[in-house]
């Protein structure tokens, strides 16, 4: 074995495994297109918030942007999954992406025509959420058809890099573009960015669900929920994520603790918000080892426990840089958990059910942190931010331990013979 070969193998053990990008042109186009469009969507999200505040001068009005996106995302996440289990997923993803691009063009046109109406922005946000709820389940359900099962952890780690990069780069670029050229420029850039996703979807082969022989009609949301009720391992992926996001989600308290703990200002809040994203990005970039893990259930339990413990320790720190370290550690653990949860969902679920369960996944991912924000804020008002954060982190670990004791087979889940 040459020194170069040894070096390449060592890199693959440490850094993100790029095998899915090398071996599957369809997945490669889908990943590149998704990365570009995700950054564009993050730019538009920031631009809409800035425009709403520019029109109204009200933080409450800006907060309503999140509500107008959350409700359609939750509602259509379930039905979007059912549609993805009924029709050609490629066509669904293509039309939903086309709809998102059209909405960005509408935003740009309205800004160019000086049509500044808050209700129009809220309506566009809601429709964007509908398109996202349709394309999300379809895209996720297609990935196991594009690459071998053994490459799913690597693909999901690469997808985490896409999302984290969007969260970090999108708002930064959006702020610069809006500052230099106005809202319409950010919306137009987003519309152009969608062309990459549209091209990737257009180049895919037809992706009709592999439905059981004799099955007809539209896939039912209720059938998906009934299926989930009979699959404890898949259920545990949702329960574990809810334990982390509902009980140990400190983001809503960042403005308060930036002042109370660190004597900081808005810049300190920005550091606190960015730290988990930095950790998540590092977790995706240094994910080469994940492809060799077979006990996915145990990996999920350990990574979610690491999230809870990191948040608990963050709650008792009063040094800013130490606090940022533990937030970054939590973000890294969350990425590891996400990779294995998504992989288990894709591998242990029949193709005809993947869209519907991915719809449930969207609801959990979208709703869990919002509930966590509410719980953390309420607990902090009743006690203190420290009690809310540290107690939430420890509560996450305790609930996770009880769940693991209740469903013991989850820790023994083996990726070589996936059982839902």
Tab-separated table of C-alpha atoms in Angstrom:
chain	number	residue	atom	x	y	z
A	1	UNK	CA	0.000	0.000	0.000
A	2	UNK	CA	1.511	3.338	-1.046
A	3	UNK	CA	1.870	6.313	1.273
A	4	UNK	CA	-0.673	8.239	-0.818
A	5	UNK	CA	-3.263	5.481	-0.460
A	6	UNK	CA	-2.717	5.358	3.290
A	7	UNK	CA	-3.124	9.135	3.505
A	8	UNK	CA	-6.373	9.010	1.532
A	9	UNK	CA	-7.768	6.283	3.780
A	10	UNK	CA	-6.789	8.258	6.878
A	11	UNK	CA	-8.574	11.325	5.503
A	12	UNK	CA	-11.728	9.290	4.868
A	13	UNK	CA	-11.704	8.081	8.459
A	14	UNK	CA	-11.631	11.673	9.734
A	15	UNK	CA	-13.224	13.982	7.194
A	16	UNK	CA	-16.651	13.751	5.591
A	17	UNK	CA	-16.969	10.721	3.308
A	18	UNK	CA	-17.452	12.010	-0.235
A	19	UNK	CA	-18.164	8.581	-1.720
A	20	UNK	CA	-21.859	9.365	-2.504
A	21	UNK	CA	-20.757	12.447	-4.455
A	22	UNK	CA	-18.174	10.463	-6.419
A	23	UNK	CA	-20.239	7.378	-7.206
A	24	UNK	CA	-23.709	8.817	-7.901
A	25	UNK	CA	-24.011	11.663	-10.440
A	26	UNK	CA	-27.723	12.016	-9.583
A	27	UNK	CA	-27.013	12.424	-5.880
A	28	UNK	CA	-24.123	14.781	-6.661
A	29	UNK	CA	-26.361	17.080	-8.702
A	30	UNK	CA	-29.086	16.899	-6.047
A	31	UNK	CA	-26.611	17.789	-3.286
A	32	UNK	CA	-25.021	20.686	-5.178
A	33	UNK	CA	-28.406	22.037	-6.237
A	34	UNK	CA	-29.768	21.685	-2.722
A	35	UNK	CA	-26.758	23.451	-1.197
A	36	UNK	CA	-27.061	26.435	-3.538
A	37	UNK	CA	-30.830	26.741	-3.142
A	38	UNK	CA	-30.644	26.313	0.653
A	39	UNK	CA	-28.294	29.307	0.913
A	40	UNK	CA	-30.677	31.267	-1.310
A	41	UNK	CA	-33.660	30.375	0.878
A	42	UNK	CA	-31.789	31.505	3.998
A	43	UNK	CA	-31.017	34.805	2.264
A	44	UNK	CA	-34.689	35.294	1.426
A	45	UNK	CA	-35.777	34.435	4.967
A	46	UNK	CA	-33.548	37.175	6.358
A	47	UNK	CA	-34.590	39.649	3.668
A	48	UNK	CA	-38.288	39.094	4.428
A	49	UNK	CA	-37.710	39.666	8.143
A	50	UNK	CA	-35.786	42.858	7.397
A	51	UNK	CA	-38.478	44.064	5.000
A	52	UNK	CA	-41.287	43.371	7.480
A	53	UNK	CA	-39.434	45.374	10.128
A	54	UNK	CA	-38.709	48.143	7.610
A	55	UNK	CA	-42.439	48.413	6.847
A	56	UNK	CA	-43.834	48.059	10.364
A	57	UNK	CA	-41.029	48.888	12.799
A	58	UNK	CA	-42.479	46.109	14.971
A	59	UNK	CA	-40.580	43.118	16.366
A	60	UNK	CA	-43.947	41.432	16.943
A	61	UNK	CA	-44.688	41.661	13.222
A	62	UNK	CA	-41.311	40.085	12.494
A	63	UNK	CA	-42.112	37.302	14.958
A	64	UNK	CA	-45.311	36.546	13.048
A	65	UNK	CA	-43.152	35.561	10.053
A	66	UNK	CA	-42.146	32.424	11.958
A	67	UNK	CA	-45.753	31.624	12.803
A	68	UNK	CA	-46.892	31.998	9.202
A	69	UNK	CA	-44.192	29.541	8.130
A	70	UNK	CA	-44.576	27.059	10.993
A	71	UNK	CA	-48.291	26.306	10.653
A	72	UNK	CA	-48.212	25.377	6.918
A	73	UNK	CA	-44.977	23.442	7.451
A	74	UNK	CA	-46.544	21.305	10.175
A	75	UNK	CA	-49.875	20.798	8.396
A	76	UNK	CA	-48.512	20.180	4.908
A	77	UNK	CA	-45.523	18.222	6.222
A	78	UNK	CA	-47.843	15.304	6.950
A	79	UNK	CA	-49.837	15.603	3.731
A	80	UNK	CA	-46.728	16.314	1.687
A	81	UNK	CA	-45.358	12.981	2.843
A	82	UNK	CA	-48.568	11.217	1.788
A	83	UNK	CA	-48.390	12.847	-1.636
A	84	UNK	CA	-44.733	11.786	-1.951
A	85	UNK	CA	-45.836	8.186	-1.356
A	86	UNK	CA	-48.452	8.453	-4.121
A	87	UNK	CA	-46.972	10.310	-7.105
A	88	UNK	CA	-43.674	10.484	-8.932
A	89	UNK	CA	-41.344	12.023	-6.322
A	90	UNK	CA	-39.151	13.564	-8.994
A	91	UNK	CA	-42.116	15.420	-10.494
A	92	UNK	CA	-43.326	16.512	-7.048
A	93	UNK	CA	-39.896	17.877	-6.130
A	94	UNK	CA	-39.572	19.591	-9.496
A	95	UNK	CA	-42.948	21.362	-9.313
A	96	UNK	CA	-42.494	22.327	-5.653
A	97	UNK	CA	-39.041	23.792	-6.393
A	98	UNK	CA	-40.505	25.626	-9.380
A	99	UNK	CA	-43.174	27.061	-7.091
A	100	UNK	CA	-40.520	28.285	-4.634
A	101	UNK	CA	-38.598	29.942	-7.455
A	102	UNK	CA	-41.785	31.637	-8.693
A	103	UNK	CA	-42.442	32.982	-5.196
A	104	UNK	CA	-38.953	34.502	-5.056
A	105	UNK	CA	-39.580	36.134	-8.419
A	106	UNK	CA	-42.893	37.505	-7.087
A	107	UNK	CA	-41.082	38.967	-4.062
A	108	UNK	CA	-38.495	40.601	-6.317
A	109	UNK	CA	-41.183	42.001	-8.631
A	110	UNK	CA	-43.145	43.463	-5.735
A	111	UNK	CA	-40.001	45.084	-4.321
A	112	UNK	CA	-39.069	46.546	-7.727
A	113	UNK	CA	-42.591	47.981	-8.077
A	114	UNK	CA	-42.432	49.450	-4.548
A	115	UNK	CA	-45.344	47.277	-3.469
A	116	UNK	CA	-44.696	47.047	0.245
A	117	UNK	CA	-47.528	45.199	1.978
A	118	UNK	CA	-46.983	43.061	5.044
A	119	UNK	CA	-49.913	40.789	4.240
A	120	UNK	CA	-48.293	39.989	0.882
A	121	UNK	CA	-45.039	38.985	2.582
A	122	UNK	CA	-46.900	36.811	5.096
A	123	UNK	CA	-48.792	35.108	2.260
A	124	UNK	CA	-45.560	34.392	0.382
A	125	UNK	CA	-43.937	33.003	3.537
A	126	UNK	CA	-46.878	30.641	4.046
A	127	UNK	CA	-46.743	29.457	0.420
A	128	UNK	CA	-42.975	28.981	0.663
A	129	UNK	CA	-43.554	26.740	3.673
A	130	UNK	CA	-46.084	24.708	1.677
A	131	UNK	CA	-43.545	24.205	-1.133
A	132	UNK	CA	-40.880	23.247	1.390
A	133	UNK	CA	-43.218	20.755	3.060
A	134	UNK	CA	-43.812	19.126	-0.340
A	135	UNK	CA	-40.227	18.976	-1.572
A	136	UNK	CA	-38.698	17.856	1.757
A	137	UNK	CA	-40.316	14.399	2.042
A	138	UNK	CA	-39.939	13.780	-1.691
A	139	UNK	CA	-36.224	14.623	-1.693
A	140	UNK	CA	-35.417	12.584	1.402
A	141	UNK	CA	-37.378	9.581	0.142
A	142	UNK	CA	-35.441	9.657	-3.145
A	143	UNK	CA	-31.966	9.467	-1.618
A	144	UNK	CA	-32.100	5.713	-0.699
A	145	UNK	CA	-32.948	5.051	-4.362
A	146	UNK	CA	-29.863	6.943	-5.580
A	147	UNK	CA	-27.116	5.388	-3.432
A	148	UNK	CA	-26.432	2.026	-1.712
A	149	UNK	CA	-27.675	1.611	1.855
A	150	UNK	CA	-24.110	1.570	3.182
A	151	UNK	CA	-23.584	5.134	1.942
A	152	UNK	CA	-26.636	6.626	3.680
A	153	UNK	CA	-24.739	7.851	6.788
A	154	UNK	CA	-22.212	9.619	4.558
A	155	UNK	CA	-24.982	11.162	2.445
A	156	UNK	CA	-26.881	12.383	5.492
A	157	UNK	CA	-23.683	13.866	6.941
A	158	UNK	CA	-23.180	15.734	3.666
A	159	UNK	CA	-26.788	16.927	3.845
A	160	UNK	CA	-26.099	18.280	7.342
A	161	UNK	CA	-23.229	20.313	5.875
A	162	UNK	CA	-25.682	21.733	3.330
A	163	UNK	CA	-28.171	22.832	5.986
A	164	UNK	CA	-25.587	24.251	8.362
A	165	UNK	CA	-23.806	26.123	5.568
A	166	UNK	CA	-27.130	27.627	4.557
A	167	UNK	CA	-27.900	28.746	8.097
A	168	UNK	CA	-24.459	30.354	8.424
A	169	UNK	CA	-23.762	31.774	4.947
A	170	UNK	CA	-27.315	32.637	3.864
A	171	UNK	CA	-28.110	35.325	6.468
A	172	UNK	CA	-24.633	36.843	6.106
A	173	UNK	CA	-24.906	37.104	2.316
A	174	UNK	CA	-28.524	38.237	2.573
A	175	UNK	CA	-27.617	41.072	4.903
A	176	UNK	CA	-24.806	42.232	2.606
A	177	UNK	CA	-26.925	42.068	-0.559
A	178	UNK	CA	-29.897	43.868	1.029
A	179	UNK	CA	-27.543	46.537	2.385
A	180	UNK	CA	-25.891	47.097	-0.979
A	181	UNK	CA	-28.657	46.622	-3.535
A	182	UNK	CA	-31.963	46.299	-1.706
A	183	UNK	CA	-34.514	43.585	-1.005
A	184	UNK	CA	-35.216	42.896	-4.664
A	185	UNK	CA	-31.599	41.867	-5.272
A	186	UNK	CA	-31.703	39.206	-2.527
A	187	UNK	CA	-34.966	37.808	-3.905
A	188	UNK	CA	-33.614	37.702	-7.454
A	189	UNK	CA	-30.453	35.904	-6.329
A	190	UNK	CA	-32.640	33.336	-4.559
A	191	UNK	CA	-34.715	32.816	-7.703
A	192	UNK	CA	-31.561	32.218	-9.739
A	193	UNK	CA	-30.211	29.878	-7.045
A	194	UNK	CA	-33.303	27.706	-7.418
A	195	UNK	CA	-32.261	26.944	-10.995
A	196	UNK	CA	-29.598	24.612	-9.587
A	197	UNK	CA	-32.212	22.604	-7.658
A	198	UNK	CA	-34.542	22.589	-10.664
A	199	UNK	CA	-31.792	21.273	-12.926
A	200	UNK	CA	-30.877	18.543	-10.429
A	201	UNK	CA	-34.504	17.405	-10.132
A	202	UNK	CA	-35.028	17.551	-13.894
A	203	UNK	CA	-32.038	15.240	-14.523
A	204	UNK	CA	-33.307	12.552	-12.127
A	205	UNK	CA	-35.086	9.445	-13.455
A	206	UNK	CA	-38.775	8.938	-12.563
A	207	UNK	CA	-39.142	8.091	-8.877
A	208	UNK	CA	-42.529	6.495	-8.331
A	209	UNK	CA	-42.892	4.841	-4.896
A	210	UNK	CA	-42.428	1.062	-4.717
A	211	UNK	CA	-45.949	0.376	-3.481
A	212	UNK	CA	-47.131	-3.109	-2.592
A	213	UNK	CA	-48.856	-5.036	-5.377
A	214	UNK	CA	-52.574	-4.384	-5.384
A	215	UNK	CA	-52.261	-1.069	-3.529
A	216	UNK	CA	-54.248	1.683	-5.219
A	217	UNK	CA	-55.313	5.238	-4.622
A	218	UNK	CA	-53.647	7.988	-2.636
A	219	UNK	CA	-51.403	7.052	0.262
A	220	UNK	CA	-53.104	7.826	3.559
A	221	UNK	CA	-51.598	9.944	6.337
A	222	UNK	CA	-53.408	7.739	8.869
A	223	UNK	CA	-51.861	4.611	7.367
A	224	UNK	CA	-48.453	6.190	7.858
A	225	UNK	CA	-49.223	6.968	11.497
A	226	UNK	CA	-50.537	3.433	12.043
A	227	UNK	CA	-47.347	2.053	10.511
A	228	UNK	CA	-45.306	4.252	12.852
A	229	UNK	CA	-47.283	2.861	15.778
A	230	UNK	CA	-46.003	-0.632	14.955
A	231	UNK	CA	-42.329	0.363	14.525
A	232	UNK	CA	-40.732	1.086	17.928
A	233	UNK	CA	-37.245	1.759	16.595
A	234	UNK	CA	-38.437	4.428	14.183
A	235	UNK	CA	-40.641	5.921	16.915
A	236	UNK	CA	-37.628	6.141	19.194
A	237	UNK	CA	-35.795	8.319	16.671
A	238	UNK	CA	-38.616	10.855	17.036
A	239	UNK	CA	-38.889	10.500	20.820
A	240	UNK	CA	-35.157	11.015	21.316
A	241	UNK	CA	-35.166	14.157	19.185
A	242	UNK	CA	-38.170	15.543	21.057
A	243	UNK	CA	-36.403	14.883	24.382
A	244	UNK	CA	-33.488	17.015	23.187
A	245	UNK	CA	-35.369	19.804	21.423
A	246	UNK	CA	-38.269	20.252	23.857
A	247	UNK	CA	-36.443	19.823	27.171
A	248	UNK	CA	-32.972	21.170	26.389
A	249	UNK	CA	-33.418	24.005	23.897
A	250	UNK	CA	-31.890	27.210	25.359
A	251	UNK	CA	-32.029	29.474	22.292
A	252	UNK	CA	-34.957	31.588	23.543
A	253	UNK	CA	-32.898	32.552	26.616
A	254	UNK	CA	-29.821	33.763	24.727
A	255	UNK	CA	-30.815	37.475	24.779
A	256	UNK	CA	-31.330	37.375	28.561
A	257	UNK	CA	-28.214	35.427	29.478
A	258	UNK	CA	-26.029	37.502	27.136
A	259	UNK	CA	-26.727	40.442	29.459
A	260	UNK	CA	-27.193	38.709	32.818
A	261	UNK	CA	-24.292	36.256	32.615
A	262	UNK	CA	-21.781	37.892	30.309
A	263	UNK	CA	-22.629	41.615	30.441
A	264	UNK	CA	-22.833	41.586	26.672
A	265	UNK	CA	-25.053	42.989	23.944
A	266	UNK	CA	-26.477	41.962	20.569
A	267	UNK	CA	-23.047	40.812	19.407
A	268	UNK	CA	-22.897	38.394	22.320
A	269	UNK	CA	-26.295	37.029	21.337
A	270	UNK	CA	-24.966	36.521	17.829
A	271	UNK	CA	-22.045	34.495	19.172
A	272	UNK	CA	-24.373	32.327	21.264
A	273	UNK	CA	-26.627	31.669	18.265
A	274	UNK	CA	-23.675	30.910	15.977
A	275	UNK	CA	-21.855	28.520	18.326
A	276	UNK	CA	-24.184	25.496	17.874
A	277	UNK	CA	-24.147	26.051	14.104
A	278	UNK	CA	-20.341	26.050	14.074
A	279	UNK	CA	-20.339	22.816	16.059
A	280	UNK	CA	-22.911	21.300	13.709
A	281	UNK	CA	-20.801	22.231	10.691
A	282	UNK	CA	-17.701	20.659	12.232
A	283	UNK	CA	-19.744	17.563	13.049
A	284	UNK	CA	-20.624	17.252	9.375
A	285	UNK	CA	-17.133	17.984	8.054
A	286	UNK	CA	-15.448	15.488	10.404
A	287	UNK	CA	-17.956	12.684	9.864
A	288	UNK	CA	-15.845	10.066	8.093
A	289	UNK	CA	-15.994	7.707	11.095
A	290	UNK	CA	-19.787	7.524	11.034
A	291	UNK	CA	-19.932	5.185	8.054
A	292	UNK	CA	-18.215	2.463	10.107
A	293	UNK	CA	-20.784	2.561	12.921
A	294	UNK	CA	-23.372	-0.234	12.819
A	295	UNK	CA	-25.149	0.268	16.165
A	296	UNK	CA	-27.147	3.302	15.039
A	297	UNK	CA	-29.601	3.193	17.936
A	298	UNK	CA	-26.792	3.280	20.489
A	299	UNK	CA	-25.111	6.113	18.564
A	300	UNK	CA	-28.352	8.127	18.726
A	301	UNK	CA	-28.704	7.569	22.474
A	302	UNK	CA	-25.110	8.594	23.161
A	303	UNK	CA	-25.227	11.695	20.927
A	304	UNK	CA	-28.543	12.925	22.369
A	305	UNK	CA	-27.193	12.340	25.889
A	306	UNK	CA	-24.097	14.336	24.896
A	307	UNK	CA	-26.383	17.169	23.735
A	308	UNK	CA	-28.241	17.187	27.063
A	309	UNK	CA	-25.072	17.082	29.157
A	310	UNK	CA	-23.397	19.830	27.096
A	311	UNK	CA	-26.451	22.074	27.543
A	312	UNK	CA	-26.549	21.278	31.285
A	313	UNK	CA	-22.893	22.262	31.710
A	314	UNK	CA	-23.459	25.387	29.612
A	315	UNK	CA	-26.116	26.371	32.146
A	316	UNK	CA	-23.587	26.512	34.987
A	317	UNK	CA	-20.756	28.268	33.118
A	318	UNK	CA	-20.201	32.006	33.411
A	319	UNK	CA	-17.215	32.288	31.110
A	320	UNK	CA	-18.321	33.262	27.613
A	321	UNK	CA	-15.730	31.276	25.668
A	322	UNK	CA	-16.283	28.189	27.770
A	323	UNK	CA	-20.024	28.566	27.245
A	324	UNK	CA	-19.513	28.878	23.478
A	325	UNK	CA	-17.416	25.701	23.546
A	326	UNK	CA	-20.181	23.683	25.186
A	327	UNK	CA	-22.790	25.112	22.807
A	328	UNK	CA	-20.582	24.089	19.872
A	329	UNK	CA	-20.186	20.640	21.429
A	330	UNK	CA	-23.976	20.379	21.678
A	331	UNK	CA	-24.351	21.387	18.021
A	332	UNK	CA	-21.844	18.725	16.979
A	333	UNK	CA	-23.704	16.071	18.995
A	334	UNK	CA	-26.984	17.141	17.395
A	335	UNK	CA	-25.532	16.633	13.916
A	336	UNK	CA	-24.342	13.126	14.820
A	337	UNK	CA	-27.806	12.321	16.153
A	338	UNK	CA	-29.457	13.730	13.033
A	339	UNK	CA	-27.275	11.661	10.700
A	340	UNK	CA	-28.109	8.367	12.397
A	341	UNK	CA	-31.792	9.228	12.965
A	342	UNK	CA	-32.260	10.071	9.299
A	343	UNK	CA	-30.336	6.998	8.186
A	344	UNK	CA	-32.441	4.721	10.383
A	345	UNK	CA	-35.634	6.322	9.094
A	346	UNK	CA	-34.571	5.784	5.490
A	347	UNK	CA	-33.168	2.252	5.885
A	348	UNK	CA	-35.756	0.707	8.214
A	349	UNK	CA	-38.815	2.065	6.405
A	350	UNK	CA	-40.305	0.526	3.232
A	351	UNK	CA	-40.081	2.775	0.200
A	352	UNK	CA	-43.866	3.128	0.027
A	353	UNK	CA	-43.865	4.669	3.552
A	354	UNK	CA	-40.758	6.854	3.384
A	355	UNK	CA	-42.540	10.011	2.288
A	356	UNK	CA	-45.115	9.876	5.079
A	357	UNK	CA	-42.582	9.191	7.813
A	358	UNK	CA	-40.367	11.933	6.442
A	359	UNK	CA	-43.407	14.196	6.779
A	360	UNK	CA	-43.627	13.246	10.461
A	361	UNK	CA	-39.899	13.957	10.721
A	362	UNK	CA	-40.486	17.488	9.383
A	363	UNK	CA	-43.243	18.091	11.933
A	364	UNK	CA	-40.988	16.908	14.778
A	365	UNK	CA	-37.994	18.937	13.596
A	366	UNK	CA	-40.095	22.075	13.051
A	367	UNK	CA	-42.301	21.803	16.112
A	368	UNK	CA	-39.873	20.479	18.734
A	369	UNK	CA	-37.609	23.561	18.968
A	370	UNK	CA	-40.647	25.892	19.079
A	371	UNK	CA	-42.074	23.958	22.016
A	372	UNK	CA	-38.626	24.008	23.565
A	373	UNK	CA	-38.447	27.792	23.270
A	374	UNK	CA	-41.813	28.107	25.019
A	375	UNK	CA	-40.857	25.669	27.789
A	376	UNK	CA	-37.460	27.290	28.390
A	377	UNK	CA	-38.954	30.778	28.518
A	378	UNK	CA	-41.680	29.690	30.941
A	379	UNK	CA	-39.249	27.813	33.199
A	380	UNK	CA	-36.834	30.771	33.237
A	381	UNK	CA	-39.630	33.163	34.282
A	382	UNK	CA	-40.745	30.828	37.072
A	383	UNK	CA	-37.217	30.062	38.304
A	384	UNK	CA	-34.090	31.412	36.588
A	385	UNK	CA	-32.308	30.956	33.258
A	386	UNK	CA	-29.678	28.766	34.931
A	387	UNK	CA	-32.276	26.415	36.397
A	388	UNK	CA	-34.179	26.291	33.098
A	389	UNK	CA	-31.075	25.458	31.045
A	390	UNK	CA	-29.276	23.071	33.393
A	391	UNK	CA	-32.503	21.444	34.530
A	392	UNK	CA	-33.581	21.037	30.905
A	393	UNK	CA	-30.290	19.400	29.938
A	394	UNK	CA	-30.454	16.959	32.834
A	395	UNK	CA	-34.148	16.342	32.162
A	396	UNK	CA	-33.271	15.432	28.570
A	397	UNK	CA	-30.776	12.814	29.776
A	398	UNK	CA	-33.235	11.422	32.327
A	399	UNK	CA	-36.092	11.112	29.828
A	400	UNK	CA	-33.726	9.563	27.292
A	401	UNK	CA	-32.634	6.954	29.857
A	402	UNK	CA	-36.269	6.087	30.631
A	403	UNK	CA	-37.031	5.738	26.913
A	404	UNK	CA	-33.991	3.481	26.444
A	405	UNK	CA	-35.123	1.273	29.325
A	406	UNK	CA	-38.636	1.080	27.892
A	407	UNK	CA	-37.481	0.132	24.378
A	408	UNK	CA	-34.239	-1.758	25.004
A	409	UNK	CA	-34.009	-3.186	21.508
A	410	UNK	CA	-33.305	0.308	20.198
A	411	UNK	CA	-29.751	0.275	21.586
A	412	UNK	CA	-29.176	-3.086	19.842
A	413	UNK	CA	-30.331	-1.864	16.406
A	414	UNK	CA	-27.836	-3.044	13.776
A	415	UNK	CA	-27.586	-1.258	10.433
A	416	UNK	CA	-26.621	-4.519	8.718
A	417	UNK	CA	-30.128	-5.878	9.336
A	418	UNK	CA	-32.346	-2.819	9.825
A	419	UNK	CA	-35.562	-3.495	11.710
A	420	UNK	CA	-38.111	-0.722	12.126
